[in-house]
Coordinates of C-alpha atoms in Angstrom, one line a residue:
M1 CA -111.1 181.0 -48.1
D2 CA -112.7 177.6 -48.8
E3 CA -111.0 175.2 -51.1
P4 CA -111.5 176.1 -54.8
R5 CA -114.4 174.4 -56.7
T6 CA -112.2 172.8 -59.3
S7 CA -113.0 171.7 -62.8
P8 CA -113.2 167.9 -62.7
A9 CA -109.9 166.3 -63.7
S10 CA -110.2 164.8 -67.2
P11 CA -108.2 161.9 -68.5
R12 CA -105.1 162.9 -70.5
G13 CA -106.8 161.5 -73.5
R14 CA -107.0 163.3 -76.9
G15 CA -108.4 166.7 -77.7
P16 CA -109.1 168.7 -80.9
G17 CA -107.1 167.2 -83.8
G18 CA -106.5 164.0 -81.8
R19 CA -103.6 165.4 -79.8
E20 CA -102.8 164.4 -76.2
R21 CA -103.8 166.9 -73.6
P22 CA -101.0 168.3 -71.4
P23 CA -101.0 167.3 -67.7
E24 CA -102.8 169.6 -65.3
D25 CA -101.0 171.9 -63.0
R26 CA -103.2 172.3 -59.9
E27 CA -100.5 174.3 -58.0
L28 CA -100.4 177.1 -60.6
S29 CA -104.1 176.7 -61.6
P30 CA -106.1 175.3 -58.6
Y31 CA -109.4 176.1 -60.2
T32 CA -109.0 174.8 -63.8
G33 CA -105.7 172.9 -63.9
W34 CA -105.0 174.6 -67.2
T35 CA -101.9 176.6 -68.2
R36 CA -100.6 178.2 -71.3
A37 CA -99.6 174.8 -72.6
H38 CA -103.3 173.8 -72.7
W39 CA -104.1 176.9 -74.8
E40 CA -101.3 176.1 -77.3
W41 CA -102.5 172.4 -77.3
A42 CA -106.1 173.5 -78.0
A43 CA -105.1 175.9 -80.8
D44 CA -102.8 173.3 -82.4
G45 CA -105.6 170.7 -82.3
L46 CA -108.2 173.0 -83.8
L47 CA -105.9 174.0 -86.6
A48 CA -104.9 170.4 -87.3
A49 CA -108.6 169.3 -87.5
V50 CA -109.5 171.9 -90.2
A51 CA -106.5 171.3 -92.4
P52 CA -108.0 168.4 -94.4
Y53 CA -110.9 170.6 -95.5
A54 CA -108.9 173.2 -97.3
G55 CA -109.3 173.3 -101.0
A56 CA -106.5 172.4 -103.4
G57 CA -105.1 175.9 -103.3
G58 CA -105.9 176.5 -99.6
A59 CA -108.1 179.5 -100.3
L60 CA -111.4 178.1 -99.1
Y61 CA -112.1 175.8 -96.2
H62 CA -115.3 173.8 -96.8
L63 CA -116.0 172.5 -93.4
P64 CA -118.6 169.8 -92.9
G65 CA -121.8 170.7 -90.9
G66 CA -124.7 170.0 -93.2
R67 CA -126.1 173.5 -92.8
P68 CA -124.9 176.3 -95.2
S69 CA -125.4 179.9 -94.3
V70 CA -127.7 182.2 -96.1
S71 CA -124.5 183.6 -97.9
G72 CA -123.8 180.4 -99.7
R73 CA -121.1 177.8 -100.1
R74 CA -118.3 180.1 -101.5
S75 CA -118.8 182.7 -98.7
D76 CA -118.9 179.9 -96.1
G77 CA -115.6 178.6 -97.5
L78 CA -114.0 182.0 -97.1
E79 CA -115.3 182.2 -93.6
G80 CA -113.7 178.9 -92.8
Y81 CA -110.4 180.2 -94.2
A82 CA -110.4 183.6 -92.6
R83 CA -111.5 182.6 -89.1
T84 CA -109.0 179.8 -88.8
F85 CA -106.3 182.0 -90.2
L86 CA -106.9 184.4 -87.3
L87 CA -106.3 181.5 -84.9
A88 CA -103.1 180.5 -86.7
A89 CA -102.0 184.1 -86.6
L90 CA -102.5 184.3 -82.8
R91 CA -100.7 181.0 -82.4
V92 CA -97.6 182.1 -84.4
A93 CA -97.5 185.7 -83.2
G94 CA -97.8 184.4 -79.6
A95 CA -94.7 182.2 -80.4
R96 CA -92.9 185.2 -81.7
G97 CA -92.8 183.8 -85.2
A98 CA -92.0 180.2 -84.4
D99 CA -94.0 178.1 -86.8
P100 CA -92.7 174.5 -86.9
G101 CA -96.0 173.2 -88.3
G102 CA -95.9 175.5 -91.3
L103 CA -99.1 177.3 -90.6
L104 CA -98.3 180.6 -92.3
A105 CA -97.1 178.8 -95.4
R106 CA -100.5 177.1 -95.6
Y107 CA -102.4 180.3 -95.3
A108 CA -100.0 182.2 -97.6
A109 CA -100.9 179.8 -100.3
G110 CA -104.6 180.5 -99.7
L111 CA -103.9 184.3 -100.1
A112 CA -102.3 183.7 -103.5
A113 CA -105.0 181.4 -104.8
G114 CA -108.0 183.2 -103.4
T115 CA -107.1 186.6 -104.9
A116 CA -105.9 185.4 -108.3
R117 CA -109.4 185.9 -109.8
P118 CA -111.6 187.4 -107.1
G119 CA -115.3 187.2 -107.9
G120 CA -114.6 184.4 -110.4
P121 CA -116.3 181.0 -110.7
G122 CA -113.2 178.9 -110.0
P123 CA -113.0 176.5 -107.0
E124 CA -110.5 178.7 -105.2
D125 CA -111.8 182.2 -106.1
W126 CA -112.8 184.4 -103.2
P127 CA -116.0 186.3 -103.5
R128 CA -115.7 190.1 -103.6
V129 CA -116.4 192.4 -100.7
T130 CA -119.7 194.2 -101.3
D131 CA -122.2 196.2 -99.3
R132 CA -123.5 194.3 -96.3
S133 CA -122.0 191.0 -97.5
Q134 CA -120.4 188.3 -95.3
P135 CA -117.0 188.7 -97.0
L136 CA -116.8 192.1 -95.3
V137 CA -116.8 190.3 -91.9
E138 CA -114.1 187.9 -93.1
A139 CA -112.0 190.8 -94.5
A140 CA -111.6 192.1 -90.9
S141 CA -110.4 188.7 -89.7
L142 CA -107.9 188.5 -92.6
A143 CA -106.6 192.0 -92.0
L144 CA -106.1 191.4 -88.3
A145 CA -104.4 188.1 -89.0
L146 CA -102.1 189.7 -91.5
R147 CA -101.3 192.6 -89.2
L148 CA -100.4 190.3 -86.3
T149 CA -98.1 188.1 -88.5
R150 CA -96.7 190.9 -90.7
P151 CA -92.9 190.2 -90.1
W152 CA -93.3 186.5 -90.8
L153 CA -95.9 186.5 -93.6
W154 CA -96.9 189.8 -95.3
D155 CA -93.4 191.2 -95.5
R156 CA -92.3 187.9 -97.2
L157 CA -95.1 187.6 -99.8
D158 CA -94.4 188.1 -103.4
D159 CA -95.1 191.7 -104.4
A160 CA -97.8 190.6 -106.8
V161 CA -99.7 188.6 -104.1
R162 CA -99.4 191.5 -101.7
E163 CA -100.9 193.9 -104.2
R164 CA -103.7 191.5 -105.0
V165 CA -104.6 190.9 -101.4
A166 CA -104.4 194.6 -100.6
D167 CA -106.7 195.4 -103.5
W168 CA -109.2 192.8 -102.4
L169 CA -109.2 194.3 -98.9
T170 CA -109.6 197.8 -100.3
D171 CA -113.2 197.1 -101.2
A172 CA -113.9 196.7 -97.5
L173 CA -113.0 200.4 -96.8
T174 CA -116.0 201.7 -98.5
A175 CA -118.4 198.8 -98.4
E176 CA -121.6 199.7 -96.4
P177 CA -121.8 197.6 -93.3
H178 CA -125.0 196.6 -91.4
P179 CA -125.7 199.3 -88.8
N180 CA -124.3 197.4 -85.8
N181 CA -120.9 196.0 -84.8
W182 CA -120.2 195.5 -88.6
V183 CA -119.2 199.2 -88.8
L184 CA -115.9 198.2 -87.1
F185 CA -114.9 195.8 -90.0
P186 CA -114.0 198.5 -92.5
A187 CA -112.1 200.2 -89.6
T188 CA -110.2 197.0 -88.8
V189 CA -109.2 196.6 -92.5
G190 CA -108.3 200.3 -92.6
G191 CA -105.9 199.9 -89.6
F192 CA -103.9 197.2 -91.5
L193 CA -103.9 198.9 -94.9
A194 CA -102.8 202.2 -93.3
E195 CA -99.9 200.4 -91.6
V196 CA -98.6 198.9 -94.8
G197 CA -99.1 202.1 -96.8
H198 CA -101.9 200.9 -99.2
R199 CA -104.4 203.7 -100.0
P200 CA -103.4 205.2 -96.6
A201 CA -105.8 208.2 -96.8
A202 CA -108.8 206.0 -97.5
A203 CA -107.7 203.5 -94.9
R204 CA -107.3 206.1 -92.2
A205 CA -110.7 207.6 -93.1
A206 CA -112.3 204.1 -92.7
V207 CA -110.8 203.8 -89.2
T208 CA -112.1 207.3 -88.2
R209 CA -115.5 206.7 -89.7
G210 CA -116.0 203.3 -88.1
L211 CA -115.0 204.4 -84.7
A212 CA -117.2 207.5 -84.9
R213 CA -120.2 205.3 -85.7
I214 CA -120.1 203.4 -82.5
E215 CA -120.1 206.5 -80.3
P216 CA -123.9 207.0 -80.2
W217 CA -124.2 203.4 -79.1
Y218 CA -122.1 203.8 -76.0
A219 CA -124.6 203.6 -73.1
G220 CA -122.1 204.2 -70.3
G221 CA -120.6 202.0 -67.7
G222 CA -118.6 200.0 -70.2
W223 CA -121.6 198.9 -72.3
Y224 CA -122.5 199.4 -75.9
T225 CA -125.7 198.6 -77.7
D226 CA -125.1 196.6 -80.9
G227 CA -126.5 199.3 -83.1
R228 CA -129.6 201.3 -82.4
G229 CA -132.0 200.1 -79.8
R230 CA -131.2 198.1 -76.7
A231 CA -129.4 194.9 -77.9
F232 CA -126.9 194.3 -75.1
D233 CA -125.1 191.0 -75.5
H234 CA -121.7 189.3 -75.9
Y235 CA -121.0 191.5 -79.0
N236 CA -119.9 194.1 -76.4
G237 CA -116.8 192.0 -75.5
W238 CA -115.9 190.1 -78.7
A239 CA -116.5 193.1 -81.1
L240 CA -117.4 196.5 -79.8
H241 CA -114.6 196.6 -77.2
L242 CA -112.2 194.2 -79.0
Y243 CA -111.7 196.0 -82.3
P244 CA -111.2 199.6 -81.1
G245 CA -109.1 198.5 -78.1
L246 CA -106.9 196.1 -80.1
T247 CA -106.5 198.7 -83.0
A248 CA -105.4 201.4 -80.5
W249 CA -102.9 199.0 -79.0
L250 CA -101.5 197.9 -82.3
D251 CA -101.2 201.5 -83.5
G252 CA -99.7 202.7 -80.2
D253 CA -102.4 205.4 -80.2
A254 CA -102.4 206.8 -76.7
A255 CA -105.4 209.1 -77.3
R256 CA -107.6 206.3 -78.5
A257 CA -106.4 204.0 -75.7
A258 CA -107.3 206.7 -73.2
R259 CA -110.9 206.6 -74.7
Y260 CA -111.5 202.9 -75.1
G261 CA -109.3 201.6 -72.2
P262 CA -111.4 202.8 -69.3
R263 CA -114.6 201.7 -71.1
L264 CA -113.1 198.2 -71.4
A265 CA -112.1 198.1 -67.7
A266 CA -115.6 199.1 -66.7
H267 CA -117.1 196.4 -68.9
L268 CA -114.8 193.8 -67.5
A269 CA -115.9 194.6 -63.9
D270 CA -119.4 193.5 -65.0
Q271 CA -118.4 190.8 -67.5
A272 CA -116.3 188.9 -64.9
R273 CA -119.6 188.3 -63.0
L274 CA -121.2 186.6 -66.0
F275 CA -119.2 183.4 -65.8
G276 CA -120.4 180.4 -63.7
A277 CA -118.0 178.5 -61.5
D278 CA -117.9 175.7 -64.1
G279 CA -116.5 178.3 -66.7
A280 CA -119.8 178.7 -68.6
P281 CA -120.4 182.2 -69.9
L282 CA -123.9 183.7 -69.7
H283 CA -126.2 182.0 -72.2
Q284 CA -127.9 185.1 -73.7
G285 CA -127.9 187.0 -77.0
R286 CA -127.1 185.9 -80.6
S287 CA -124.1 184.1 -82.1
L288 CA -123.7 181.9 -79.0
T289 CA -122.0 179.3 -81.2
Y290 CA -118.9 181.5 -80.9
R291 CA -118.6 180.0 -77.4
F292 CA -115.2 180.9 -75.8
A293 CA -114.8 184.1 -77.8
A294 CA -116.3 185.4 -74.6
A295 CA -112.7 185.2 -73.2
A296 CA -111.4 187.7 -75.7
P297 CA -112.1 190.9 -73.7
L298 CA -110.6 189.3 -70.6
W299 CA -107.3 188.9 -72.5
L300 CA -107.6 192.3 -74.1
G301 CA -107.7 193.9 -70.7
A302 CA -104.5 192.2 -69.7
L303 CA -102.9 192.9 -73.0
T304 CA -103.6 196.7 -72.9
G305 CA -103.4 197.1 -69.1
H306 CA -107.0 198.3 -68.9
T307 CA -108.6 195.8 -66.5
P308 CA -109.8 195.7 -62.9
L309 CA -109.0 192.0 -62.8
S310 CA -105.9 190.4 -61.3
P311 CA -103.8 188.2 -63.7
G312 CA -104.8 185.1 -61.8
T313 CA -108.5 186.0 -62.1
T314 CA -108.2 186.8 -65.8
R315 CA -106.7 183.4 -66.5
R316 CA -109.1 181.5 -64.3
L317 CA -112.1 183.0 -66.1
A318 CA -110.6 182.5 -69.6
S319 CA -109.3 179.0 -69.0
G320 CA -112.5 178.1 -67.4
A321 CA -114.5 179.1 -70.5
L322 CA -112.2 177.2 -72.9
R323 CA -112.2 174.1 -70.8
Y324 CA -116.0 174.3 -70.2
F325 CA -116.7 173.8 -73.9
L326 CA -113.9 171.4 -74.8
D327 CA -114.9 169.1 -71.9
R328 CA -118.5 169.2 -73.0
G329 CA -118.2 168.0 -76.6
A330 CA -117.8 171.2 -78.6
T331 CA -115.3 169.3 -80.8
A332 CA -116.4 165.8 -80.1
G333 CA -115.7 163.1 -82.7
T334 CA -114.2 165.3 -85.4
G335 CA -112.0 167.8 -83.6
L336 CA -114.1 170.5 -85.4
L337 CA -116.1 173.1 -83.6
S338 CA -119.8 172.2 -84.2
L339 CA -122.6 174.6 -84.8
G340 CA -124.1 174.7 -81.3
W341 CA -123.2 175.2 -77.7
H342 CA -121.9 172.0 -75.9
G343 CA -122.4 170.0 -79.1
P344 CA -124.6 170.6 -82.1
Y345 CA -127.7 172.5 -81.3
E346 CA -129.8 174.4 -83.9
G347 CA -131.5 176.6 -81.3
V348 CA -128.5 179.0 -81.0
L349 CA -128.0 179.5 -84.7
Q350 CA -129.0 182.3 -87.0
R351 CA -129.5 182.5 -90.8
Y352 CA -125.9 183.8 -91.2
S353 CA -124.5 180.8 -89.3
G354 CA -122.5 178.4 -91.5
P355 CA -120.0 175.6 -90.9
G356 CA -117.1 178.0 -90.4
S357 CA -119.0 180.4 -88.1
P358 CA -118.0 178.8 -84.8
Y359 CA -114.3 179.7 -85.5
W360 CA -115.0 183.3 -84.4
A361 CA -114.1 181.5 -81.1
S362 CA -110.5 182.1 -82.3
K363 CA -110.7 185.5 -80.7
G364 CA -110.7 183.7 -77.4
F365 CA -107.0 182.8 -78.0
L366 CA -106.0 186.5 -77.8
G367 CA -104.1 185.7 -74.6
L368 CA -101.4 183.9 -76.6
L369 CA -100.1 187.4 -77.6
L370 CA -99.0 187.8 -74.0
P371 CA -95.5 186.3 -73.5
A372 CA -95.1 183.2 -71.5
D373 CA -93.5 185.1 -68.6
H374 CA -96.3 187.6 -68.3
A375 CA -98.1 187.5 -65.0
V376 CA -101.3 186.4 -66.6
W377 CA -99.6 183.1 -67.3
T378 CA -97.3 182.9 -64.2
A379 CA -99.7 184.1 -61.4
R380 CA -101.6 181.5 -59.4
E381 CA -105.3 181.3 -60.4
E382 CA -107.6 183.3 -58.2
P383 CA -111.3 182.7 -57.7
A384 CA -113.9 184.1 -60.1
P385 CA -116.4 186.5 -58.7
V386 CA -119.1 183.8 -58.4
E387 CA -116.7 181.8 -56.2
R388 CA -116.2 184.6 -53.7
G389 CA -119.7 184.7 -52.1
D390 CA -123.3 185.2 -52.9
A391 CA -123.9 188.5 -54.7
V392 CA -126.7 190.5 -56.3
H393 CA -125.2 193.1 -58.7
T394 CA -126.8 195.8 -60.8
V395 CA -125.6 196.5 -64.3
A396 CA -127.1 199.9 -65.1
A397 CA -126.9 200.2 -68.9
P398 CA -128.7 197.0 -69.9
N399 CA -130.8 197.3 -66.7
W400 CA -129.8 193.8 -65.5
L401 CA -129.7 192.3 -62.1
V402 CA -126.9 189.7 -61.8
Q403 CA -127.6 187.1 -59.1
S404 CA -124.9 184.6 -58.2
T405 CA -124.6 181.9 -55.6
V406 CA -121.3 180.3 -54.4
A407 CA -122.9 177.1 -53.2
D408 CA -123.7 175.9 -56.7
G409 CA -121.7 178.3 -58.8
L410 CA -124.6 179.5 -60.8
V411 CA -125.1 183.0 -62.3
R412 CA -128.5 184.3 -63.2
V413 CA -129.2 187.5 -65.0
H414 CA -132.7 189.2 -64.7
N415 CA -133.2 190.9 -68.0
H416 CA -135.2 194.1 -67.7
G417 CA -133.5 196.0 -70.5
S418 CA -131.9 194.1 -73.3
T419 CA -134.2 193.7 -76.3
H420 CA -134.3 192.7 -80.0
P421 CA -136.5 193.8 -82.9
D422 CA -138.0 190.3 -82.9
P423 CA -140.1 190.3 -79.8
D424 CA -140.1 186.5 -79.8
D425 CA -136.4 186.0 -80.1
P426 CA -135.7 183.6 -77.2
H427 CA -132.2 184.9 -76.5
Y428 CA -133.4 188.5 -75.8
A429 CA -137.1 188.4 -74.9
R430 CA -136.9 186.4 -71.7
L431 CA -137.1 187.9 -68.3
A432 CA -134.0 185.9 -67.1
Y433 CA -131.0 184.0 -68.3
S434 CA -128.3 182.0 -66.6
T435 CA -125.0 180.1 -67.1
A436 CA -126.7 176.7 -66.6
T437 CA -130.0 176.9 -68.6
G438 CA -131.0 177.9 -72.1
P439 CA -134.2 179.3 -73.3
A440 CA -136.8 177.2 -75.0
P441 CA -136.3 177.5 -78.7
H442 CA -138.4 179.5 -81.2
G443 CA -141.9 178.1 -81.5
A444 CA -142.0 176.5 -78.1
A445 CA -143.8 177.8 -75.0
P446 CA -141.5 180.5 -73.6
D447 CA -139.7 180.1 -70.3
N448 CA -139.1 183.0 -67.9
H449 CA -142.0 184.8 -69.4
F450 CA -145.3 186.5 -68.3
G451 CA -148.1 187.3 -70.6
L452 CA -151.8 186.9 -71.4
W453 CA -153.2 183.7 -72.8
R454 CA -155.1 184.6 -76.0
D455 CA -156.2 182.5 -78.9
G456 CA -154.4 179.4 -77.7
R457 CA -151.0 181.1 -77.2
I458 CA -149.2 183.4 -74.8
T459 CA -148.7 187.0 -75.8
S460 CA -145.2 188.3 -76.7
R461 CA -143.3 190.7 -74.5
T462 CA -143.4 193.7 -76.8
E463 CA -142.4 197.4 -76.4
P464 CA -140.3 196.6 -73.4
E465 CA -139.2 199.7 -71.4
P466 CA -136.6 199.6 -68.5
L467 CA -137.8 201.2 -65.3
G468 CA -134.6 201.0 -63.4
A469 CA -132.5 198.7 -61.2
G470 CA -131.0 199.0 -57.8
D471 CA -130.0 197.2 -54.6
G472 CA -131.4 193.7 -55.2
W473 CA -134.1 194.7 -57.7
A474 CA -134.8 195.4 -61.3
A475 CA -138.0 196.4 -63.1
S476 CA -139.4 197.0 -66.6
R477 CA -142.7 197.5 -68.4
H478 CA -144.0 195.8 -71.5
R479 CA -147.1 195.3 -73.6
A480 CA -148.9 192.0 -73.6
G481 CA -151.6 192.2 -76.2
P482 CA -154.1 194.9 -75.1
A483 CA -152.5 195.1 -71.6
R484 CA -149.5 196.7 -70.0
V485 CA -147.4 194.7 -67.6
L486 CA -145.1 196.2 -65.0
S487 CA -142.6 193.5 -63.9
L488 CA -140.4 193.6 -60.9
V489 CA -137.9 191.1 -59.5
L490 CA -136.4 191.2 -56.0
A491 CA -133.5 188.8 -55.3
H492 CA -131.4 187.4 -52.5
G493 CA -129.3 184.3 -52.4
A494 CA -130.9 181.9 -54.9
G495 CA -134.4 183.3 -54.2
E496 CA -136.5 185.5 -56.4
L497 CA -139.7 187.4 -55.8
R498 CA -141.4 188.0 -59.2
A499 CA -144.2 190.6 -59.3
H500 CA -146.3 191.5 -62.3
L501 CA -148.9 194.3 -62.2
V502 CA -151.3 194.2 -65.1
T503 CA -153.4 197.1 -66.4
G504 CA -155.8 197.2 -69.3
A505 CA -156.5 193.5 -69.5
P506 CA -160.1 192.4 -70.2
R507 CA -161.9 191.2 -67.1
G508 CA -161.5 187.5 -66.9
A509 CA -158.4 187.4 -69.1
E510 CA -156.1 184.5 -68.2
V511 CA -152.4 185.2 -67.5
R512 CA -149.5 182.7 -67.6
L513 CA -146.2 182.9 -65.9
S514 CA -143.3 180.5 -66.5
G515 CA -140.0 179.8 -64.7
W516 CA -136.6 178.5 -65.7
A517 CA -136.4 175.7 -68.3
A518 CA -134.3 172.9 -66.7
D519 CA -134.2 169.1 -66.5
G520 CA -133.9 168.8 -62.7
S521 CA -130.2 169.5 -62.5
P522 CA -130.3 172.4 -61.9
R523 CA -133.7 172.5 -60.3
S524 CA -136.4 175.1 -61.3
E525 CA -139.2 176.0 -58.9
L526 CA -142.2 178.4 -58.7
L527 CA -144.4 179.0 -55.7
P528 CA -147.6 181.0 -56.2
L529 CA -148.2 183.8 -53.6
H530 CA -150.9 186.2 -54.9
G531 CA -153.3 185.9 -57.8
L532 CA -151.7 182.7 -59.1
S533 CA -152.1 179.0 -58.9
A534 CA -150.3 176.0 -60.4
A535 CA -150.7 175.3 -64.1
S536 CA -149.7 172.4 -66.3
A537 CA -146.2 172.7 -67.5
P538 CA -145.7 172.8 -71.3
P539 CA -144.2 169.7 -72.9
P540 CA -140.4 169.2 -72.4
V541 CA -138.2 170.8 -75.1
A542 CA -134.5 170.5 -76.0
T543 CA -132.3 173.4 -75.0
A544 CA -128.6 174.1 -75.3
F545 CA -128.1 172.4 -72.0
A546 CA -130.7 169.6 -71.8
R547 CA -132.5 167.2 -74.1
R548 CA -135.7 167.4 -72.1
A549 CA -136.1 170.7 -70.2
T550 CA -139.3 171.7 -68.5
A551 CA -140.3 175.2 -67.3
P552 CA -142.8 175.2 -64.4
A553 CA -145.9 177.3 -65.0
L554 CA -148.5 179.3 -63.0
R555 CA -151.8 180.8 -64.1
G556 CA -154.1 183.6 -62.9
T557 CA -157.1 185.7 -63.9
A558 CA -157.4 189.4 -64.3
V559 CA -160.3 190.8 -62.2
G560 CA -160.1 194.4 -63.3
D561 CA -158.8 195.9 -60.0
P562 CA -158.6 199.7 -60.5
R563 CA -155.1 199.6 -59.0
G564 CA -154.1 196.9 -61.5
D565 CA -154.2 193.2 -61.1
L566 CA -151.2 192.0 -59.1
F567 CA -149.6 188.5 -59.6
L568 CA -146.8 187.3 -57.2
C569 CA -144.7 184.2 -56.9
L570 CA -141.4 183.0 -55.5
A571 CA -139.0 181.5 -57.9
R572 CA -135.7 179.7 -57.7
L573 CA -133.0 178.1 -59.9
T574 CA -130.6 176.0 -57.8
A575 CA -128.1 173.2 -58.3
V576 CA -127.8 172.7 -54.5
V577 CA -128.8 169.1 -53.4
D578 CA -131.8 169.1 -51.1
P579 CA -132.2 172.9 -50.7
P580 CA -134.5 174.2 -48.0
P581 CA -138.1 174.5 -49.1
L582 CA -138.7 177.6 -51.3
A583 CA -141.5 178.7 -49.0
T584 CA -139.0 179.3 -46.2
S585 CA -136.8 181.6 -48.3
A586 CA -138.8 184.7 -47.6
T587 CA -141.9 186.1 -45.8
V588 CA -144.0 188.2 -48.1
T589 CA -146.8 190.6 -47.2
V590 CA -149.1 192.4 -49.7
R591 CA -151.1 195.6 -49.0
R592 CA -153.4 197.5 -51.2
G593 CA -152.6 201.2 -51.5
S594 CA -154.8 204.1 -52.8
D595 CA -153.4 203.9 -56.3
G596 CA -151.2 200.8 -56.3
W597 CA -149.7 197.9 -54.2
E598 CA -147.1 197.7 -51.5
L599 CA -145.0 194.6 -50.9
T600 CA -142.7 193.7 -48.1
V601 CA -140.2 190.8 -48.5
A602 CA -138.2 189.7 -45.5
W603 CA -135.5 187.4 -46.9
R604 CA -134.4 184.6 -44.6
G605 CA -131.0 185.5 -43.3
G606 CA -131.0 188.6 -45.4
P607 CA -132.4 192.1 -45.9
T608 CA -136.0 193.3 -45.9
Q609 CA -137.2 194.9 -49.2
R610 CA -140.2 197.1 -49.6
A611 CA -141.7 197.9 -53.0
R612 CA -144.5 200.2 -54.1
L613 CA -146.0 199.5 -57.5
T614 CA -148.4 201.6 -59.6
A615 CA -149.3 201.3 -63.2
E616 CA -146.6 203.8 -64.1
S617 CA -143.8 203.4 -61.6
V618 CA -142.0 201.3 -59.1
R619 CA -140.0 202.3 -56.0
V620 CA -137.9 199.9 -53.9
T621 CA -136.1 200.3 -50.6
T622 CA -133.8 197.8 -48.9
A623 CA -132.9 197.6 -45.3
P624 CA -130.5 195.2 -43.6

């Protein structure tokens, strides 16, 4: 095996909260240099940085950020308290109750103050949990934190405070959640209240009800949709697998573990492929400001024993993700997690995002529950899947094609199945995402897109329909204004063949195709092959990765071919210095059939793929 592509060594310096970073251990961790000590250091720093923003009673944490959520300041303050309390709970529980910094006393004071007059106007009063309200989300974090620290906190609280906190949480048992991952919040609260004997029948009913509601969303192969529809994203790992799996583990419920454990293991087999060699998780879906919460399911697999990953691979991926963000300014200047990706960036935020929202990243510290002598901490790091060789991998449920290259450590996901009710949502609507590029924000010309040019703008990708994925390919169909577009991608190495078959477009209609939005490092390329020619690129835009990213563009014209109008190009996203010309990556031939088109793509140094496209279907075969 080649020498590992290591994270660049950083100066000892200071990290979150101004604390000195522990020395690296390149013998134990040849890829990241990080050990359990770095996780403890990061947790301590994050908790130290938020402490000055607690209210006088410690019940609300009003973190700076300049952007309140739609739920308002009081709810945002509760969010800051609850999410950092979860981090404190993982830190103390992982230390088996050792708490030299007095973290639990700090949060215990907040419990007493916040529940003294819930729903009141006082500066420390918590808002009540009501239907579809943000406090329902935070109730789940509170309940989980209390459950993890029960011997050292809950069992030592005054009876009156315990009763008030339990009563406040009880409203979460029957509050109506949004019909997505929120259905697990009443269940998580129910797990804690059932354990401590508060309204046990109602608590157990909430658990059963919440777990039952996610069953119709299980799409197989380890993947859930986040509610009805086809919203496949990071909520799989940091919510839809996390809460059921962790609750079953805490309950010692063998039957539920037997249900959720194999699903988690199947998910991790795919999720492990979605991290770049630099540690970056896939940049796709909503709530990306949660950053290294993407590590939570990795740790859950090790914690429960339901994982296909070795201990060394688990830690390499998780530590890589944590280090990726801390090395790139996620807490720069203040020690506080900013609303953004590397640093502040509005493009990854939603209306519900507030100053405390990024601390859902606390879930990424789940590994601290594993003792220091567990193999996940003592085994030598092993390479991530992206570091083991070039690969093209199909993920059936979301109809994704995962394309990774070892030379530059990039992961690209061709999205032919994950969607969102908003057809213009840049984090779901694009045809491809990666670990090194972000989509152009709302309102800008879309990257990785194909549509008709009408009335001065590009049509949206509406009514998307997956058509399948297989060995080196994925396909889907969508509506573009009056037309239907069948889209196919074939992939090998870093190369992509993008094919779009358009039917129903007015004769003479202009089509536009765009590539990856990048700033030159990595490099984004398009090469027209059939029906397309170069077009002016849209103005540069700021993405989560670059201040000035540009997506190359092509244009073509629909001629009304009875078989459909075919548009073909080669595409590439690469961080390799001086790669061979894109034109040399494949030899492509096109032939008209009686009712469609036939393509042959002979990849340089790779397989030959043949595809047959009609207005209604696609068929692909691959030969060595």
